[in-house]
Tab-separated table of C-alpha atoms and ligand atoms in Angstrom:
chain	number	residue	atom	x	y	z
U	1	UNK	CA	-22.454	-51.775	-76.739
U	2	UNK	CA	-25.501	-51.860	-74.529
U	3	UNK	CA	-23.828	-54.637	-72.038
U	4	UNK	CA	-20.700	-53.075	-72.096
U	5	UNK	CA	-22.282	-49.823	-70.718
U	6	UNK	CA	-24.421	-51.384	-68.497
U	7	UNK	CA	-21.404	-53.300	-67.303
U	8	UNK	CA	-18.915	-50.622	-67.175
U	9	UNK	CA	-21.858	-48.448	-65.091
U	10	UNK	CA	-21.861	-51.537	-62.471
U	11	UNK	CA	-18.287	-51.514	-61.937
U	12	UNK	CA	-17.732	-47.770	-61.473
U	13	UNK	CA	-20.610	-47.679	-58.863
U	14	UNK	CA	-18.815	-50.962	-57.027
U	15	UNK	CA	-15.811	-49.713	-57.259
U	16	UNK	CA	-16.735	-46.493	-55.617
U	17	UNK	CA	-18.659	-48.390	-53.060
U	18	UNK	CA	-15.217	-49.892	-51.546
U	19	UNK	CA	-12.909	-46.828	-51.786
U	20	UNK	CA	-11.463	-45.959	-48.549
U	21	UNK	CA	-12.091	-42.372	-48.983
U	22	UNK	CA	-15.451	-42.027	-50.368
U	23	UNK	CA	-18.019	-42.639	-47.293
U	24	UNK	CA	-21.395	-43.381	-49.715
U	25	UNK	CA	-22.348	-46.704	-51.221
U	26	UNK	CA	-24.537	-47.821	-53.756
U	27	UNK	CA	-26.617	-50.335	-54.791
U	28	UNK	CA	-27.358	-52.423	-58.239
U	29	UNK	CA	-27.884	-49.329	-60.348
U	30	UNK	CA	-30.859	-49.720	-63.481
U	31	UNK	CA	-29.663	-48.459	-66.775
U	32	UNK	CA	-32.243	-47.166	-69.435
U	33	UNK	CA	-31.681	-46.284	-72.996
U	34	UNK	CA	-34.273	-44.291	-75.072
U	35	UNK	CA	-34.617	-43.450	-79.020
U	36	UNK	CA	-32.919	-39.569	-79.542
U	37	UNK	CA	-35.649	-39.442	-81.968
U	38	UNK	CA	-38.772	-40.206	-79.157
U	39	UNK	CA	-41.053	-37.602	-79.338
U	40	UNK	CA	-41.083	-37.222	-75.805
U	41	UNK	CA	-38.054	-34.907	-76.050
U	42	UNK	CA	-39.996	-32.768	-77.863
U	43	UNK	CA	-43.064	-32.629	-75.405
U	44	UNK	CA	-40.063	-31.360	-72.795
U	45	UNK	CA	-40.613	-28.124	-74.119
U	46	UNK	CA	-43.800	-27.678	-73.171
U	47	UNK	CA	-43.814	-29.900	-70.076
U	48	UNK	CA	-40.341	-27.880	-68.353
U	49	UNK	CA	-39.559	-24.771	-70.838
U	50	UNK	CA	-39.052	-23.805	-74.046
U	51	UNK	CA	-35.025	-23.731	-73.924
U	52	UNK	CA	-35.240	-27.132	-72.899
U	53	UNK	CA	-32.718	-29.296	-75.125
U	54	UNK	CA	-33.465	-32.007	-77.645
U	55	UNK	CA	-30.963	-35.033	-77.674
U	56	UNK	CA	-29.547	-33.455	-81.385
U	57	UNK	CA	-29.230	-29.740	-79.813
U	58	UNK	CA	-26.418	-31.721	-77.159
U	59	UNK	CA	-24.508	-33.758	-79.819
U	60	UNK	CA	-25.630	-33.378	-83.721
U	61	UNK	CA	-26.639	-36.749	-85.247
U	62	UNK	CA	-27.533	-37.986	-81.820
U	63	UNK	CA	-29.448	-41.636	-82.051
U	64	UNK	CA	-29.746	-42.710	-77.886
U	65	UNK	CA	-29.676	-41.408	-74.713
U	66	UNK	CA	-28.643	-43.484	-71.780
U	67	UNK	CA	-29.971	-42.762	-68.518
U	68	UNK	CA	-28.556	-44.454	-64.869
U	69	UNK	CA	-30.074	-44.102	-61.620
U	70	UNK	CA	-27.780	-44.763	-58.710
U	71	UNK	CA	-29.652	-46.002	-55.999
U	72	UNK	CA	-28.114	-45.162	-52.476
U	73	UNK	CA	-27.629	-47.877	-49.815
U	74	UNK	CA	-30.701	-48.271	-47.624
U	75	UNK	CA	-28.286	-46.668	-44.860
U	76	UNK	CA	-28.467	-42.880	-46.011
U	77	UNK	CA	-31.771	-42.453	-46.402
U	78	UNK	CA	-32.442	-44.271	-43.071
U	79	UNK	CA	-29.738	-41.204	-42.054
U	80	UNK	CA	-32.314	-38.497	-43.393
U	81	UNK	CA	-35.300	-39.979	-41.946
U	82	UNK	CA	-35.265	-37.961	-38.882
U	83	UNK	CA	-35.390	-33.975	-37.614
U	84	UNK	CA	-35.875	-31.246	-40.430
U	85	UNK	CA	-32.836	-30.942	-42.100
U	86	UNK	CA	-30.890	-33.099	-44.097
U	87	UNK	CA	-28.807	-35.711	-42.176
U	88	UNK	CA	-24.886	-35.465	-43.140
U	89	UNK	CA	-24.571	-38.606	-45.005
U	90	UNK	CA	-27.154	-37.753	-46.986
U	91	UNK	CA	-25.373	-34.136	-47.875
U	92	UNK	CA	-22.103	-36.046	-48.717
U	93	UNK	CA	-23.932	-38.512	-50.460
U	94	UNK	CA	-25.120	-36.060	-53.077
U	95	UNK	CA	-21.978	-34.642	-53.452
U	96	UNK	CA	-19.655	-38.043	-53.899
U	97	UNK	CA	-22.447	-39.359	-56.531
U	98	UNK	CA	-22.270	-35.989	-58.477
U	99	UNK	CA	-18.338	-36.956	-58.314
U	100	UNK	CA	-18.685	-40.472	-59.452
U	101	UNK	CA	-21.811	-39.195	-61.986
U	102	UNK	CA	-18.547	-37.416	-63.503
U	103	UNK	CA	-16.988	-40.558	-64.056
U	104	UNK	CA	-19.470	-42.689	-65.021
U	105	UNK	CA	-19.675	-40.148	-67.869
U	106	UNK	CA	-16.113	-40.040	-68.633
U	107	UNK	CA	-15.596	-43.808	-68.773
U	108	UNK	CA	-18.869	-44.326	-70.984
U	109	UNK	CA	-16.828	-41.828	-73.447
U	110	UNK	CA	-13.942	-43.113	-73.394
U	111	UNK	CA	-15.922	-46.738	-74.141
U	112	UNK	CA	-17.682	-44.812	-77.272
U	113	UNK	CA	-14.980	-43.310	-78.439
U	114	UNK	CA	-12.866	-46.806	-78.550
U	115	UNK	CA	-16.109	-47.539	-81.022
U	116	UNK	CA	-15.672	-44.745	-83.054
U	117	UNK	CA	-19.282	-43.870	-81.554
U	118	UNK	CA	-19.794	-40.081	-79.922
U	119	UNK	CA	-21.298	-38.581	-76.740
U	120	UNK	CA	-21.707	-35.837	-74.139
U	121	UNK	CA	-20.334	-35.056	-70.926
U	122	UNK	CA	-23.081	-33.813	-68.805
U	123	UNK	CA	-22.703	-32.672	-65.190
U	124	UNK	CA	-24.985	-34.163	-62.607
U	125	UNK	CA	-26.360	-31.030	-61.516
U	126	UNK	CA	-26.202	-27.471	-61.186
U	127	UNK	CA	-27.416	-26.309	-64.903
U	128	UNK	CA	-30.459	-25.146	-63.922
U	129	UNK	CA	-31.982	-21.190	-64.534
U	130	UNK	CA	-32.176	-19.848	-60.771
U	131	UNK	CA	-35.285	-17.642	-61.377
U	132	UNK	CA	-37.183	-20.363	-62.752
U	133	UNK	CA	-35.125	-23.375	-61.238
U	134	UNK	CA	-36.239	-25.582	-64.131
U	135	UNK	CA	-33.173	-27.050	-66.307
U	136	UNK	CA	-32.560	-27.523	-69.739
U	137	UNK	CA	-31.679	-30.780	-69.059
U	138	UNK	CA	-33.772	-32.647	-66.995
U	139	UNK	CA	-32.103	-35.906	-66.066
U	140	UNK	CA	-35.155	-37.157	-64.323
U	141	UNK	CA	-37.175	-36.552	-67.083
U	142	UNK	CA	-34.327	-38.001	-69.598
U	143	UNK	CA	-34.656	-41.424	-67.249
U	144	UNK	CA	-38.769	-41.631	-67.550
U	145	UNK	CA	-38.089	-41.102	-71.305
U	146	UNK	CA	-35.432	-44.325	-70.980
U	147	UNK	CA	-38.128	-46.341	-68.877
U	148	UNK	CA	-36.206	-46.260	-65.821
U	149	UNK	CA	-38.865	-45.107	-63.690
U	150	UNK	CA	-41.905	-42.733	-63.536
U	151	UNK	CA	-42.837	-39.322	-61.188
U	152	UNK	CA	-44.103	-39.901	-57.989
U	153	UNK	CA	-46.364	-37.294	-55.782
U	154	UNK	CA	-42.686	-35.826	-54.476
U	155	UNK	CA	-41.797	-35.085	-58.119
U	156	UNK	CA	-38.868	-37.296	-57.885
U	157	UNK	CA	-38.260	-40.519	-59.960
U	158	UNK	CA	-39.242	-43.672	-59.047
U	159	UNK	CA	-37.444	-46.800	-60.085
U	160	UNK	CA	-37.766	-50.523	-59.255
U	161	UNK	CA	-35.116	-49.461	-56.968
U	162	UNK	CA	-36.912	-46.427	-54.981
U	163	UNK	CA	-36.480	-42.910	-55.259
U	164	UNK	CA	-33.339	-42.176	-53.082
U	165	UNK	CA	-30.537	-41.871	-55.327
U	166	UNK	CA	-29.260	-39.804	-57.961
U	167	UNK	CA	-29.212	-39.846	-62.239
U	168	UNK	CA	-27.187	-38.969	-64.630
U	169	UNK	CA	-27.562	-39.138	-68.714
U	170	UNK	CA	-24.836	-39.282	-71.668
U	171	UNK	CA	-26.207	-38.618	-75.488
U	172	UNK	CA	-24.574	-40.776	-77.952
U	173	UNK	CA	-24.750	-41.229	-81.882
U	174	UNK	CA	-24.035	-45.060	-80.871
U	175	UNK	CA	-27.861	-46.704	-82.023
U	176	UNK	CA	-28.674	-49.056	-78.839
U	177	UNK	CA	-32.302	-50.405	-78.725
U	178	UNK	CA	-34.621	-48.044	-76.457
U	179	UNK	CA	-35.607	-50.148	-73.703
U	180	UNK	CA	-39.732	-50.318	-72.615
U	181	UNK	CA	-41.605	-47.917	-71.100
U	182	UNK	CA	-43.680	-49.562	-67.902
U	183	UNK	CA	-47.034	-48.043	-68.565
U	184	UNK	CA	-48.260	-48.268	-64.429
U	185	UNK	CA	-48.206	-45.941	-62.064
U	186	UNK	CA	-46.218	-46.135	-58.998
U	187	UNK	CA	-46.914	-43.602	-56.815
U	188	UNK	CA	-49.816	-45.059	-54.603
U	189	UNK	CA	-51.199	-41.028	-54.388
U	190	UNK	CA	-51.401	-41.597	-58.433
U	191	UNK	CA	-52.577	-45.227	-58.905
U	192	UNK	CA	-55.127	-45.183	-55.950
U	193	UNK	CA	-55.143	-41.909	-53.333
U	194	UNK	CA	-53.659	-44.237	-50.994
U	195	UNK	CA	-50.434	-42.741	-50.050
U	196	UNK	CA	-49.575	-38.372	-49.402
U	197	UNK	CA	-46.535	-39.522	-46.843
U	198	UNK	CA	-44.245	-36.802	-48.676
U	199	UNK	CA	-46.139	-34.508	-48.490
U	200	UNK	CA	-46.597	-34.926	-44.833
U	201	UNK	CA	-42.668	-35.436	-44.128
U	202	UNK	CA	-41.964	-32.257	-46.181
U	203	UNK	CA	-40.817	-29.548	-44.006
U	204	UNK	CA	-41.249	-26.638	-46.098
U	205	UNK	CA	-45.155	-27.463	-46.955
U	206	UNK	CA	-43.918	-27.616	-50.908
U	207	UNK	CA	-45.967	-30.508	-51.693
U	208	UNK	CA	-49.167	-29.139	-50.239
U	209	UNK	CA	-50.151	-26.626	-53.347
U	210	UNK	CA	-50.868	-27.725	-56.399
U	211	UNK	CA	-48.304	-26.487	-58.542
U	212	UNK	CA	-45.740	-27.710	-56.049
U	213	UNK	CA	-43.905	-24.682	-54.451
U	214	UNK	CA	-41.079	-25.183	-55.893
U	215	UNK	CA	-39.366	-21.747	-54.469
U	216	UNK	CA	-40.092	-22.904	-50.601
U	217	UNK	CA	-38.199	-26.524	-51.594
U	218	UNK	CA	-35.181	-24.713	-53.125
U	219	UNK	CA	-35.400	-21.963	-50.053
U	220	UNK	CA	-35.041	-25.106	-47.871
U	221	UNK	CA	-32.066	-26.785	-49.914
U	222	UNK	CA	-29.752	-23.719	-49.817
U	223	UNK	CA	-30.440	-23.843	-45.714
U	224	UNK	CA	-28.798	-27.404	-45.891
U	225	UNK	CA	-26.038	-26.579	-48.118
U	226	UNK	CA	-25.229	-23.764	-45.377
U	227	UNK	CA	-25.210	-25.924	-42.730
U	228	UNK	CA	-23.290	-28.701	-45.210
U	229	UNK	CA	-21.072	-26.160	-46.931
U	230	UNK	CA	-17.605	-27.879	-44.950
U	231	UNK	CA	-18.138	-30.737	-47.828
U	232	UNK	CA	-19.055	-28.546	-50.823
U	233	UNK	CA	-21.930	-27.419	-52.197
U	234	UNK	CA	-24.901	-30.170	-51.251
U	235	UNK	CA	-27.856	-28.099	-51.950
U	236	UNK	CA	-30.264	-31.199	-50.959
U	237	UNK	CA	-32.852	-31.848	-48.491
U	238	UNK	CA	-34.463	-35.183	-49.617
U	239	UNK	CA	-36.786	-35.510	-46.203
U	240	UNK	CA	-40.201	-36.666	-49.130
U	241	UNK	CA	-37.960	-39.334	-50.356
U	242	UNK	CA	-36.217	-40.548	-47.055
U	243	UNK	CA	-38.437	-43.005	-45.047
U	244	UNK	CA	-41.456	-43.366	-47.352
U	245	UNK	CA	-43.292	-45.907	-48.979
U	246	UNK	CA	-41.524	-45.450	-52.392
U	247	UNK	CA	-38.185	-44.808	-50.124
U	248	UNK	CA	-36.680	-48.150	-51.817
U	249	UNK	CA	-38.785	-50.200	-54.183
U	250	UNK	CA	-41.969	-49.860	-56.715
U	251	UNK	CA	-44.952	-49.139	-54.235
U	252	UNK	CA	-47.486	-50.000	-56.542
U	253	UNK	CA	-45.951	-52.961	-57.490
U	254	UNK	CA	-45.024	-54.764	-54.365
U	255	UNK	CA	-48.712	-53.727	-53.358
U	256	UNK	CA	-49.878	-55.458	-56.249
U	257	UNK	CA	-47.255	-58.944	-55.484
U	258	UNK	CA	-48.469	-59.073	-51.894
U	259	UNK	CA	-52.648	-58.467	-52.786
U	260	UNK	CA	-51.939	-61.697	-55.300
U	261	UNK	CA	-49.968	-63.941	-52.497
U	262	UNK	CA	-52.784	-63.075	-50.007
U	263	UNK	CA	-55.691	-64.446	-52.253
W	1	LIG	S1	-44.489	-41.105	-50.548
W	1	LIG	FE1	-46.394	-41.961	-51.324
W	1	LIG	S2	-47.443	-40.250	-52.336
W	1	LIG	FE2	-45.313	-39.653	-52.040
W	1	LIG	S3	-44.341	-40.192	-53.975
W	1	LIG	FE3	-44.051	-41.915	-52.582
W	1	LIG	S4	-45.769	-43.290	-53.008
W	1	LIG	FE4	-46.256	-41.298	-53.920
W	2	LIG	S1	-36.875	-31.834	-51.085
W	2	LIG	FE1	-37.448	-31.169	-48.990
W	2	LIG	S2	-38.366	-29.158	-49.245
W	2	LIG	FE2	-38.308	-30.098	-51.274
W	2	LIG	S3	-40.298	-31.102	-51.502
W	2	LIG	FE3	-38.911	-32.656	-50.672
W	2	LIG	S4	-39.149	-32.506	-48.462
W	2	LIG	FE4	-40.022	-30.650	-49.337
């Protein structure tokens, strides 16, 4: 089951790449699978809120959650990069991966349910409290949980793959082996102090405090989804992510590959 989803992830994400009408591509997306039972899920409660949801609150007699990043070609961050507000293909980028989020899901369902296996249909985004603008379901969360990546300075993911992207999680009662958590760092502010680049590209100073402000960063996403609103709602910004040393690949890691080929 684990190939097949992996495999039927790939496809939808090529696919969508070559479809005359959506404008986005993709790259290789990284699939992650972690234990329902981990008690990470449980520490959610405490580390985001109270209400947030255990794997068994979504789907009784859940046994896996699979997480997917979708990692966006190297061409809409580049888009973002400049000015203070979020580029256009970066706006219709969010939107057209929340679309094909949708049916990632649905096709990973339909592959369950030809199993006799279970799962949930969980929108990309937008199930969040507006007061507090925490969720109670954090995808990015879900994915560090799954090993697909771990927090950066930004607060955003990041994967082998980079940051720029979007994920998206589907609880199962299928049992699939959890796959490893990489124990490293790889945000060069965490692993060495090396690195604050987001928060110098952010343009509503979020990053600066310490907790992040996170009521300037949404103030500055609903400013793009005014000026985006002609494509739908794209409530985004992404300027930390776009451009940055963790932009498309593990930091720490290719810091640590190019330190060894230089001795
Ligand atoms: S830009 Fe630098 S400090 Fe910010 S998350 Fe990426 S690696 Fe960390
Ligand atoms: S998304 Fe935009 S406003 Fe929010 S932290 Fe990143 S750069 Fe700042």
């Amino acid at each position: 089951m684990r190939d097949r989803i992996i495999e039927t992830i790939e496809m939808k994400v090529k696919e969508a790449s070559c479809h005359a009408e959506i404008a986005s591509s993709w790259k290789t997306p990284l699939v992650g699978f972690a234990d329902a039972g981990d008690p990470l899920f449980g520490e959610l409660k405490t580390a985001i809120r109270p209400s947030h949801g255990l794997p068994g609150d979504l789907l009784p007699g859940a046994r896996t959650v699979i997480a997917y990043f979708l990692p966006f070609d190297p061409s809409i961050p580049r888009s973002n990069h400049r000015g203070t507000f979020s580029s256009e293909a970066w706006a219709v980028a969010y939107i057209e991966t929340n679309r094909l989020i949708a049916g990632i899901n649905e096709r990973i369902n339909w592959l369950l349910e030809q199993e006799g296996w279970q799962g949930t249909r969980l929108p990309a985004t937008h199930n969040f409290d507006e007061e507090q603008l925490m969720s109670d379901w954090s995808h990015k969360h879900v994915a560090f949980i799954a090993g697909i990546g771990s927090f950066g300075h930004h607060h955003m993911l990041i994967t082998d793959q980079g940051c720029c992207g979007r994920l998206g999680s589907v609880v199962t009662d299928a049992v699939i082996a959890p796959t490893p958590r990489c124990e490293q760092e790889r945000c060069l502010f965490k692993f060495d102090g090396s690195c604050r680049k987001c928060e110098q590209r952010c343009p509503a100073k979020a990053l600066e405090a310490d907790p992040f402000r996170r009521h300037a960063c949404y103030d500055r996403l609903l400013e793009n989804a005014r000026l985006h609103e002609r494509h739908g709602l794209a409530d985004v910004c992404g300027k930390c992510a776009a451009i940055v040393p963790c932009s498309f690949t593990d930091p720490v890691k290719r810091a640590s590959r190019k330190n060894r080929s230089n001795r």
